[in-house]
């Protein structure tokens, strides 16, 4: 048996507990690719605070939301409303029903949005 065959058969070890490699994020919302990279960064930032918060944001994004610049918190999450329910939430009430799961994480989310804004500004300042 070649060493390659032996290595092939060995299972990949799990990442250490608390590792950043334990979960990978994907932006599943195909209708707004321009802010996809910002959402991925937001998922990573919030995951450092609380994985449940990051997963809840993933649900909100996948259903339909965009990030818009906000002077108050750096960025704001804006729902995409689509009565046909093909590109977003059918109504604001549907979005608000899901958004309530973010309330326990409000302070973490606000801090994460501010960090995202700092990341965004740093990214563009270094590209000048």
mmCIF file of N, CA and C in Angstrom:
data_model
loop_
_atom_site.group_PDB
_atom_site.id
_atom_site.type_symbol
_atom_site.label_atom_id
_atom_site.label_comp_id
_atom_site.label_asym_id
_atom_site.label_seq_id
_atom_site.Cartn_x
_atom_site.Cartn_y
_atom_site.Cartn_z
ATOM 1 N N UNK A 1 0.850 -1.176 0.000
ATOM 2 C CA UNK A 1 0.000 0.000 0.000
ATOM 3 C C UNK A 1 0.899 1.242 0.000
ATOM 4 N N UNK A 2 0.565 2.171 -0.866
ATOM 5 C CA UNK A 2 1.289 3.441 -0.955
ATOM 6 C C UNK A 2 0.858 4.352 0.196
ATOM 7 N N UNK A 3 1.720 5.272 0.568
ATOM 8 C CA UNK A 3 1.386 6.233 1.627
ATOM 9 C C UNK A 3 0.165 7.066 1.231
ATOM 10 N N UNK A 4 0.041 7.372 -0.070
ATOM 11 C CA UNK A 4 -1.102 8.136 -0.564
ATOM 12 C C UNK A 4 -2.399 7.393 -0.264
ATOM 13 N N UNK A 5 -2.419 6.065 -0.476
ATOM 14 C CA UNK A 5 -3.617 5.268 -0.215
ATOM 15 C C UNK A 5 -3.985 5.304 1.265
ATOM 16 N N UNK A 6 -2.978 5.256 2.113
ATOM 17 C CA UNK A 6 -3.224 5.294 3.553
ATOM 18 C C UNK A 6 -3.831 6.643 3.961
ATOM 19 N N UNK A 7 -3.259 7.718 3.466
ATOM 20 C CA UNK A 7 -3.737 9.060 3.801
ATOM 21 C C UNK A 7 -5.147 9.272 3.263
ATOM 22 N N UNK A 8 -5.430 8.769 2.076
ATOM 23 C CA UNK A 8 -6.752 8.895 1.467
ATOM 24 C C UNK A 8 -7.833 8.314 2.372
ATOM 25 N N UNK A 9 -7.544 7.196 3.033
ATOM 26 C CA UNK A 9 -8.557 6.479 3.803
ATOM 27 C C UNK A 9 -8.790 7.071 5.186
ATOM 28 N N UNK A 10 -7.931 7.958 5.630
ATOM 29 C CA UNK A 10 -8.069 8.536 6.965
ATOM 30 C C UNK A 10 -9.114 9.652 6.945
ATOM 31 N N UNK A 11 -10.022 9.648 7.920
ATOM 32 C CA UNK A 11 -11.020 10.731 7.966
ATOM 33 C C UNK A 11 -10.354 12.052 8.338
ATOM 34 N N UNK A 12 -10.934 13.123 7.852
ATOM 35 C CA UNK A 12 -10.438 14.448 8.198
ATOM 36 C C UNK A 12 -10.784 14.725 9.652
ATOM 37 N N UNK A 13 -9.817 15.134 10.453
ATOM 38 C CA UNK A 13 -10.130 15.401 11.863
ATOM 39 C C UNK A 13 -11.022 16.629 11.980
ATOM 40 N N UNK A 14 -11.881 16.652 12.992
ATOM 41 C CA UNK A 14 -12.731 17.834 13.170
ATOM 42 C C UNK A 14 -11.885 19.018 13.614
ATOM 43 N N UNK A 15 -12.342 20.234 13.318
ATOM 44 C CA UNK A 15 -11.586 21.407 13.767
ATOM 45 C C UNK A 15 -11.652 21.511 15.286
ATOM 46 N N UNK A 16 -10.682 22.159 15.895
ATOM 47 C CA UNK A 16 -10.719 22.331 17.352
ATOM 48 C C UNK A 16 -11.964 23.109 17.767
ATOM 49 N N UNK A 17 -12.452 22.839 18.951
ATOM 50 C CA UNK A 17 -13.630 23.551 19.452
ATOM 51 C C UNK A 17 -13.319 25.043 19.496
ATOM 52 N N UNK A 18 -14.249 25.837 19.009
ATOM 53 C CA UNK A 18 -14.057 27.281 18.986
ATOM 54 C C UNK A 18 -13.238 27.757 17.802
ATOM 55 N N UNK A 19 -12.933 26.852 16.890
ATOM 56 C CA UNK A 19 -12.139 27.227 15.724
ATOM 57 C C UNK A 19 -12.973 28.034 14.743
ATOM 58 N N UNK A 20 -12.324 28.970 14.073
ATOM 59 C CA UNK A 20 -13.001 29.735 13.025
ATOM 60 C C UNK A 20 -13.315 28.859 11.820
ATOM 61 N N UNK A 21 -12.704 27.687 11.746
ATOM 62 C CA UNK A 21 -12.904 26.802 10.603
ATOM 63 C C UNK A 21 -14.102 25.879 10.775
ATOM 64 N N UNK A 22 -14.814 25.982 11.883
ATOM 65 C CA UNK A 22 -15.895 25.056 12.181
ATOM 66 C C UNK A 22 -17.129 25.213 11.323
ATOM 67 N N UNK A 23 -17.325 26.339 10.696
ATOM 68 C CA UNK A 23 -18.532 26.564 9.903
ATOM 69 C C UNK A 23 -18.174 27.493 8.754
ATOM 70 N N UNK A 24 -18.656 27.173 7.587
ATOM 71 C CA UNK A 24 -18.398 28.059 6.449
ATOM 72 C C UNK A 24 -19.714 28.687 6.012
ATOM 73 N N UNK A 25 -19.643 29.933 5.614
ATOM 74 C CA UNK A 25 -20.832 30.683 5.224
ATOM 75 C C UNK A 25 -20.903 30.840 3.720
ATOM 76 N N UNK A 26 -22.134 30.910 3.242
ATOM 77 C CA UNK A 26 -22.399 31.096 1.821
ATOM 78 C C UNK A 26 -23.535 32.103 1.704
ATOM 79 N N UNK A 27 -23.417 33.001 0.765
ATOM 80 C CA UNK A 27 -24.504 33.948 0.512
ATOM 81 C C UNK A 27 -25.457 33.294 -0.478
ATOM 82 N N UNK A 28 -26.632 32.918 -0.009
ATOM 83 C CA UNK A 28 -27.598 32.196 -0.839
ATOM 84 C C UNK A 28 -28.570 33.103 -1.586
ATOM 85 N N UNK A 29 -28.447 34.416 -1.403
ATOM 86 C CA UNK A 29 -29.376 35.336 -2.063
ATOM 87 C C UNK A 29 -28.770 35.784 -3.386
ATOM 88 N N UNK A 30 -29.312 35.287 -4.466
ATOM 89 C CA UNK A 30 -28.724 35.511 -5.792
ATOM 90 C C UNK A 30 -29.138 36.823 -6.452
ATOM 91 N N UNK A 31 -30.079 37.542 -5.879
ATOM 92 C CA UNK A 31 -30.625 38.721 -6.552
ATOM 93 C C UNK A 31 -29.890 40.023 -6.235
ATOM 94 N N UNK A 32 -28.911 39.980 -5.353
ATOM 95 C CA UNK A 32 -28.149 41.180 -5.010
ATOM 96 C C UNK A 32 -26.674 40.825 -4.825
ATOM 97 N N UNK A 33 -25.995 40.516 -5.926
ATOM 98 C CA UNK A 33 -24.588 40.100 -5.807
ATOM 99 C C UNK A 33 -23.642 41.229 -5.397
ATOM 100 N N UNK A 34 -24.058 42.480 -5.560
ATOM 101 C CA UNK A 34 -23.162 43.601 -5.250
ATOM 102 C C UNK A 34 -22.767 43.679 -3.782
ATOM 103 N N UNK A 35 -23.654 43.267 -2.884
ATOM 104 C CA UNK A 35 -23.309 43.334 -1.463
ATOM 105 C C UNK A 35 -23.024 41.960 -0.861
ATOM 106 N N UNK A 36 -22.874 40.973 -1.705
ATOM 107 C CA UNK A 36 -22.620 39.613 -1.230
ATOM 108 C C UNK A 36 -21.374 39.542 -0.354
ATOM 109 N N UNK A 37 -20.302 40.195 -0.764
ATOM 110 C CA UNK A 37 -19.054 40.155 0.004
ATOM 111 C C UNK A 37 -19.220 40.806 1.372
ATOM 112 N N UNK A 38 -20.092 41.814 1.457
ATOM 113 C CA UNK A 38 -20.348 42.449 2.747
ATOM 114 C C UNK A 38 -21.118 41.512 3.680
ATOM 115 N N UNK A 39 -22.077 40.802 3.116
ATOM 116 C CA UNK A 39 -22.827 39.839 3.925
ATOM 117 C C UNK A 39 -21.912 38.743 4.446
ATOM 118 N N UNK A 40 -21.044 38.237 3.601
ATOM 119 C CA UNK A 40 -20.125 37.190 4.051
ATOM 120 C C UNK A 40 -19.246 37.699 5.190
ATOM 121 N N UNK A 41 -18.774 38.920 5.068
ATOM 122 C CA UNK A 41 -17.966 39.509 6.141
ATOM 123 C C UNK A 41 -18.807 39.695 7.404
ATOM 124 N N UNK A 42 -20.066 40.110 7.252
ATOM 125 C CA UNK A 42 -20.948 40.267 8.413
ATOM 126 C C UNK A 42 -21.184 38.926 9.101
ATOM 127 N N UNK A 43 -21.379 37.865 8.319
ATOM 128 C CA UNK A 43 -21.551 36.531 8.914
ATOM 129 C C UNK A 43 -20.329 36.163 9.756
ATOM 130 N N UNK A 44 -19.149 36.435 9.231
ATOM 131 C CA UNK A 44 -17.910 36.096 9.939
ATOM 132 C C UNK A 44 -17.762 36.940 11.208
ATOM 133 N N UNK A 45 -18.046 38.226 11.103
ATOM 134 C CA UNK A 45 -17.942 39.116 12.270
ATOM 135 C C UNK A 45 -18.907 38.666 13.360
ATOM 136 N N UNK A 46 -20.166 38.417 12.990
ATOM 137 C CA UNK A 46 -21.161 38.037 14.000
ATOM 138 C C UNK A 46 -20.894 36.649 14.559
ATOM 139 N N UNK A 47 -20.325 35.771 13.751
ATOM 140 C CA UNK A 47 -20.002 34.425 14.227
ATOM 141 C C UNK A 47 -19.021 34.484 15.390
ATOM 142 N N UNK A 48 -18.152 35.478 15.387
ATOM 143 C CA UNK A 48 -17.188 35.629 16.491
ATOM 144 C C UNK A 48 -17.901 35.928 17.812
ATOM 145 N N UNK A 49 -19.049 36.610 17.722
ATOM 146 C CA UNK A 49 -19.833 36.903 18.919
ATOM 147 C C UNK A 49 -20.741 35.741 19.280
ATOM 148 N N UNK A 50 -21.477 35.264 18.264
ATOM 149 C CA UNK A 50 -22.492 34.254 18.530
ATOM 150 C C UNK A 50 -22.900 33.599 17.211
ATOM 151 N N UNK A 51 -22.705 32.307 17.123
ATOM 152 C CA UNK A 51 -23.022 31.584 15.887
ATOM 153 C C UNK A 51 -24.518 31.635 15.567
ATOM 154 N N UNK A 52 -25.377 31.627 16.586
ATOM 155 C CA UNK A 52 -26.823 31.683 16.346
ATOM 156 C C UNK A 52 -27.211 33.000 15.675
ATOM 157 N N UNK A 53 -26.571 34.070 16.066
ATOM 158 C CA UNK A 53 -26.813 35.366 15.422
ATOM 159 C C UNK A 53 -26.419 35.295 13.957
ATOM 160 N N UNK A 54 -25.268 34.742 13.679
ATOM 161 C CA UNK A 54 -24.809 34.623 12.290
ATOM 162 C C UNK A 54 -25.769 33.771 11.467
ATOM 163 N N UNK A 55 -26.247 32.692 12.036
ATOM 164 C CA UNK A 55 -27.182 31.815 11.313
ATOM 165 C C UNK A 55 -28.512 32.521 11.065
ATOM 166 N N UNK A 56 -28.975 33.302 12.042
ATOM 167 C CA UNK A 56 -30.224 34.041 11.855
ATOM 168 C C UNK A 56 -30.072 35.084 10.750
ATOM 169 N N UNK A 57 -28.922 35.736 10.700
ATOM 170 C CA UNK A 57 -28.662 36.695 9.620
ATOM 171 C C UNK A 57 -28.609 35.989 8.269
ATOM 172 N N UNK A 58 -28.087 34.779 8.257
ATOM 173 C CA UNK A 58 -28.047 33.994 7.022
ATOM 174 C C UNK A 58 -29.463 33.730 6.505
ATOM 175 N N UNK A 59 -30.381 33.427 7.409
ATOM 176 C CA UNK A 59 -31.783 33.185 7.034
ATOM 177 C C UNK A 59 -32.398 34.458 6.465
ATOM 178 N N UNK A 60 -32.170 35.572 7.134
ATOM 179 C CA UNK A 60 -32.732 36.848 6.680
ATOM 180 C C UNK A 60 -32.186 37.214 5.308
ATOM 181 N N UNK A 61 -30.894 37.049 5.116
ATOM 182 C CA UNK A 61 -30.288 37.356 3.809
ATOM 183 C C UNK A 61 -30.825 36.423 2.729
ATOM 184 N N UNK A 62 -30.891 35.134 3.018
ATOM 185 C CA UNK A 62 -31.331 34.157 2.017
ATOM 186 C C UNK A 62 -32.764 34.414 1.569
ATOM 187 N N UNK A 63 -33.596 34.914 2.463
ATOM 188 C CA UNK A 63 -34.982 35.205 2.100
ATOM 189 C C UNK A 63 -35.076 36.493 1.302
ATOM 190 N N UNK A 64 -34.256 37.483 1.659
ATOM 191 C CA UNK A 64 -34.232 38.725 0.893
ATOM 192 C C UNK A 64 -33.938 39.941 1.739
ATOM 193 N N UNK A 65 -32.684 40.367 1.728
ATOM 194 C CA UNK A 65 -32.289 41.584 2.444
ATOM 195 C C UNK A 65 -31.016 42.118 1.808
ATOM 196 N N UNK A 66 -30.852 43.424 1.911
ATOM 197 C CA UNK A 66 -29.636 44.067 1.412
ATOM 198 C C UNK A 66 -29.050 44.912 2.538
ATOM 199 N N UNK A 67 -27.781 45.235 2.397
ATOM 200 C CA UNK A 67 -27.118 46.119 3.350
ATOM 201 C C UNK A 67 -27.013 47.507 2.735
ATOM 202 N N UNK A 68 -27.446 48.507 3.485
ATOM 203 C CA UNK A 68 -27.347 49.894 3.026
ATOM 204 C C UNK A 68 -26.553 50.684 4.066
ATOM 205 N N UNK A 69 -25.788 51.653 3.600
ATOM 206 C CA UNK A 69 -24.978 52.469 4.504
ATOM 207 C C UNK A 69 -25.892 53.290 5.408
ATOM 208 N N UNK A 70 -25.537 53.308 6.679
ATOM 209 C CA UNK A 70 -26.306 54.035 7.686
ATOM 210 C C UNK A 70 -25.345 54.865 8.525
ATOM 211 N N UNK A 71 -25.679 56.114 8.753
ATOM 212 C CA UNK A 71 -24.840 56.958 9.603
ATOM 213 C C UNK A 71 -24.968 56.577 11.074
ATOM 214 N N UNK A 72 -26.080 55.958 11.433
ATOM 215 C CA UNK A 72 -26.315 55.622 12.833
ATOM 216 C C UNK A 72 -25.501 54.406 13.291
ATOM 217 N N UNK A 73 -25.539 53.317 12.512
ATOM 218 C CA UNK A 73 -24.874 52.079 12.935
ATOM 219 C C UNK A 73 -23.869 51.549 11.923
ATOM 220 N N UNK A 74 -23.509 52.336 10.949
ATOM 221 C CA UNK A 74 -22.550 51.879 9.934
ATOM 222 C C UNK A 74 -23.242 51.296 8.717
ATOM 223 N N UNK A 75 -24.042 50.270 8.958
ATOM 224 C CA UNK A 75 -24.882 49.673 7.916
ATOM 225 C C UNK A 75 -26.237 49.371 8.526
ATOM 226 N N UNK A 76 -27.247 49.266 7.671
ATOM 227 C CA UNK A 76 -28.577 48.849 8.093
ATOM 228 C C UNK A 76 -29.017 47.696 7.199
ATOM 229 N N UNK A 77 -29.783 46.795 7.777
ATOM 230 C CA UNK A 77 -30.335 45.674 7.019
ATOM 231 C C UNK A 77 -31.699 46.106 6.507
ATOM 232 N N UNK A 78 -31.846 46.086 5.203
ATOM 233 C CA UNK A 78 -33.097 46.511 4.575
ATOM 234 C C UNK A 78 -33.745 45.298 3.911
ATOM 235 N N UNK A 79 -34.978 44.956 4.300
ATOM 236 C CA UNK A 79 -35.630 43.799 3.682
ATOM 237 C C UNK A 79 -36.027 44.091 2.241
ATOM 238 N N UNK A 80 -35.995 43.066 1.428
ATOM 239 C CA UNK A 80 -36.492 43.155 0.055
ATOM 240 C C UNK A 80 -37.926 42.636 0.099
ATOM 241 N N UNK A 81 -38.873 43.505 -0.234
ATOM 242 C CA UNK A 81 -40.285 43.127 -0.210
ATOM 243 C C UNK A 81 -40.731 42.807 -1.629
ATOM 244 N N UNK A 82 -41.264 41.611 -1.801
ATOM 245 C CA UNK A 82 -41.728 41.139 -3.103
ATOM 246 C C UNK A 82 -43.026 40.363 -2.891
ATOM 247 N N UNK A 83 -44.185 40.986 -3.181
ATOM 248 C CA UNK A 83 -45.457 40.301 -2.961
ATOM 249 C C UNK A 83 -45.555 38.933 -3.647
ATOM 250 N N UNK A 84 -44.822 38.744 -4.736
ATOM 251 C CA UNK A 84 -44.836 37.445 -5.419
ATOM 252 C C UNK A 84 -43.967 36.422 -4.688
ATOM 253 N N UNK A 85 -43.189 36.875 -3.720
ATOM 254 C CA UNK A 85 -42.327 36.021 -2.893
ATOM 255 C C UNK A 85 -41.266 35.264 -3.690
ATOM 256 N N UNK A 86 -40.817 35.875 -4.785
ATOM 257 C CA UNK A 86 -39.767 35.236 -5.583
ATOM 258 C C UNK A 86 -38.391 35.809 -5.262
ATOM 259 N N UNK A 87 -38.348 37.092 -4.894
ATOM 260 C CA UNK A 87 -37.061 37.748 -4.636
ATOM 261 C C UNK A 87 -36.944 38.280 -3.217
ATOM 262 N N UNK A 88 -37.916 37.986 -2.373
ATOM 263 C CA UNK A 88 -37.850 38.518 -1.020
ATOM 264 C C UNK A 88 -39.057 38.149 -0.182
ATOM 265 N N UNK A 89 -39.255 38.929 0.852
ATOM 266 C CA UNK A 89 -40.357 38.732 1.788
ATOM 267 C C UNK A 89 -41.667 39.165 1.128
ATOM 268 N N UNK A 90 -42.751 38.496 1.435
ATOM 269 C CA UNK A 90 -44.037 38.867 0.827
ATOM 270 C C UNK A 90 -44.549 40.197 1.362
ATOM 271 N N UNK A 91 -44.195 40.523 2.607
ATOM 272 C CA UNK A 91 -44.637 41.777 3.217
ATOM 273 C C UNK A 91 -43.709 42.122 4.380
ATOM 274 N N UNK A 92 -43.803 43.338 4.856
ATOM 275 C CA UNK A 92 -42.972 43.788 5.975
ATOM 276 C C UNK A 92 -43.280 42.975 7.231
ATOM 277 N N UNK A 93 -44.529 42.601 7.405
ATOM 278 C CA UNK A 93 -44.914 41.826 8.582
ATOM 279 C C UNK A 93 -44.196 40.472 8.623
ATOM 280 N N UNK A 94 -44.044 39.859 7.464
ATOM 281 C CA UNK A 94 -43.330 38.580 7.406
ATOM 282 C C UNK A 94 -41.869 38.780 7.818
ATOM 283 N N UNK A 95 -41.253 39.835 7.315
ATOM 284 C CA UNK A 95 -39.871 40.144 7.692
ATOM 285 C C UNK A 95 -39.768 40.425 9.192
ATOM 286 N N UNK A 96 -40.687 41.228 9.724
ATOM 287 C CA UNK A 96 -40.651 41.566 11.147
ATOM 288 C C UNK A 96 -40.824 40.338 12.039
ATOM 289 N N UNK A 97 -41.619 39.375 11.577
ATOM 290 C CA UNK A 97 -41.797 38.137 12.341
ATOM 291 C C UNK A 97 -40.479 37.372 12.454
ATOM 292 N N UNK A 98 -39.670 37.416 11.431
ATOM 293 C CA UNK A 98 -38.364 36.743 11.463
ATOM 294 C C UNK A 98 -37.319 37.605 12.176
ATOM 295 N N UNK A 99 -37.416 38.898 12.000
ATOM 296 C CA UNK A 99 -36.450 39.832 12.595
ATOM 297 C C UNK A 99 -36.480 39.794 14.117
ATOM 298 N N UNK A 100 -37.606 39.431 14.696
ATOM 299 C CA UNK A 100 -37.710 39.413 16.164
ATOM 300 C C UNK A 100 -36.681 38.474 16.799
ATOM 301 N N UNK A 101 -36.206 37.489 16.034
ATOM 302 C CA UNK A 101 -35.196 36.569 16.563
ATOM 303 C C UNK A 101 -33.823 37.234 16.691
ATOM 304 N N UNK A 102 -33.677 38.413 16.108
ATOM 305 C CA UNK A 102 -32.425 39.170 16.253
ATOM 306 C C UNK A 102 -32.408 40.012 17.532
ATOM 307 N N UNK A 103 -33.573 40.282 18.098
ATOM 308 C CA UNK A 103 -33.666 41.196 19.241
ATOM 309 C C UNK A 103 -32.766 40.818 20.420
ATOM 310 N N UNK A 104 -32.660 39.541 20.786
ATOM 311 C CA UNK A 104 -31.762 39.221 21.911
ATOM 312 C C UNK A 104 -30.296 39.563 21.631
ATOM 313 N N UNK A 105 -29.964 39.723 20.362
ATOM 314 C CA UNK A 105 -28.582 39.988 19.959
ATOM 315 C C UNK A 105 -28.376 41.433 19.501
ATOM 316 N N UNK A 106 -29.286 42.320 19.847
ATOM 317 C CA UNK A 106 -29.259 43.695 19.323
ATOM 318 C C UNK A 106 -27.913 44.379 19.503
ATOM 319 N N UNK A 107 -27.365 44.332 20.699
ATOM 320 C CA UNK A 107 -26.085 45.017 20.946
ATOM 321 C C UNK A 107 -24.959 44.412 20.119
ATOM 322 N N UNK A 108 -24.930 43.084 20.036
ATOM 323 C CA UNK A 108 -23.905 42.412 19.230
ATOM 324 C C UNK A 108 -24.056 42.769 17.759
ATOM 325 N N UNK A 109 -25.302 42.824 17.292
ATOM 326 C CA UNK A 109 -25.557 43.135 15.889
ATOM 327 C C UNK A 109 -25.139 44.570 15.570
ATOM 328 N N UNK A 110 -25.474 45.498 16.433
ATOM 329 C CA UNK A 110 -25.089 46.900 16.211
ATOM 330 C C UNK A 110 -23.571 47.027 16.167
ATOM 331 N N UNK A 111 -22.890 46.388 17.104
ATOM 332 C CA UNK A 111 -21.424 46.425 17.119
ATOM 333 C C UNK A 111 -20.855 45.787 15.850
ATOM 334 N N UNK A 112 -21.474 44.700 15.395
ATOM 335 C CA UNK A 112 -21.018 44.014 14.179
ATOM 336 C C UNK A 112 -21.201 44.886 12.946
ATOM 337 N N UNK A 113 -22.321 45.599 12.874
ATOM 338 C CA UNK A 113 -22.568 46.490 11.738
ATOM 339 C C UNK A 113 -21.564 47.646 11.725
ATOM 340 N N UNK A 114 -21.199 48.129 12.899
ATOM 341 C CA UNK A 114 -20.176 49.179 12.985
ATOM 342 C C UNK A 114 -18.817 48.641 12.541
ATOM 343 N N UNK A 115 -18.498 47.421 12.948
ATOM 344 C CA UNK A 115 -17.236 46.803 12.527
ATOM 345 C C UNK A 115 -17.223 46.576 11.022
ATOM 346 N N UNK A 116 -18.373 46.195 10.481
ATOM 347 C CA UNK A 116 -18.474 45.996 9.035
ATOM 348 C C UNK A 116 -18.215 47.303 8.301
ATOM 349 N N UNK A 117 -18.741 48.398 8.811
ATOM 350 C CA UNK A 117 -18.525 49.707 8.190
ATOM 351 C C UNK A 117 -17.046 50.080 8.231
ATOM 352 N N UNK A 118 -16.384 49.810 9.346
ATOM 353 C CA UNK A 118 -14.947 50.091 9.455
ATOM 354 C C UNK A 118 -14.174 49.235 8.453
ATOM 355 N N UNK A 119 -14.561 47.979 8.320
ATOM 356 C CA UNK A 119 -13.932 47.083 7.346
ATOM 357 C C UNK A 119 -14.128 47.622 5.930
ATOM 358 N N UNK A 120 -15.349 48.045 5.623
ATOM 359 C CA UNK A 120 -15.712 48.578 4.312
ATOM 360 C C UNK A 120 -14.875 49.818 3.987
ATOM 361 N N UNK A 121 -14.806 50.752 4.926
ATOM 362 C CA UNK A 121 -14.048 51.986 4.689
ATOM 363 C C UNK A 121 -12.559 51.705 4.559
ATOM 364 N N UNK A 122 -12.048 50.812 5.377
ATOM 365 C CA UNK A 122 -10.637 50.441 5.295
ATOM 366 C C UNK A 122 -10.327 49.786 3.951
ATOM 367 N N UNK A 123 -11.235 48.952 3.492
ATOM 368 C CA UNK A 123 -11.053 48.271 2.207
ATOM 369 C C UNK A 123 -10.906 49.286 1.075
ATOM 370 N N UNK A 124 -11.790 50.271 1.045
ATOM 371 C CA UNK A 124 -11.743 51.247 -0.041
ATOM 372 C C UNK A 124 -10.626 52.273 0.140
ATOM 373 N N UNK A 125 -10.263 52.572 1.362
ATOM 374 C CA UNK A 125 -9.144 53.502 1.591
ATOM 375 C C UNK A 125 -7.812 52.898 1.180
ATOM 376 N N UNK A 126 -7.654 51.606 1.335
ATOM 377 C CA UNK A 126 -6.395 50.960 0.949
ATOM 378 C C UNK A 126 -6.313 50.721 -0.552
ATOM 379 N N UNK A 127 -7.407 50.862 -1.266
ATOM 380 C CA UNK A 127 -7.427 50.620 -2.712
ATOM 381 C C UNK A 127 -7.211 51.896 -3.508
ATOM 382 N N UNK A 128 -7.078 53.027 -2.817
ATOM 383 C CA UNK A 128 -6.898 54.313 -3.519
ATOM 384 C C UNK A 128 -5.489 54.453 -4.012
#
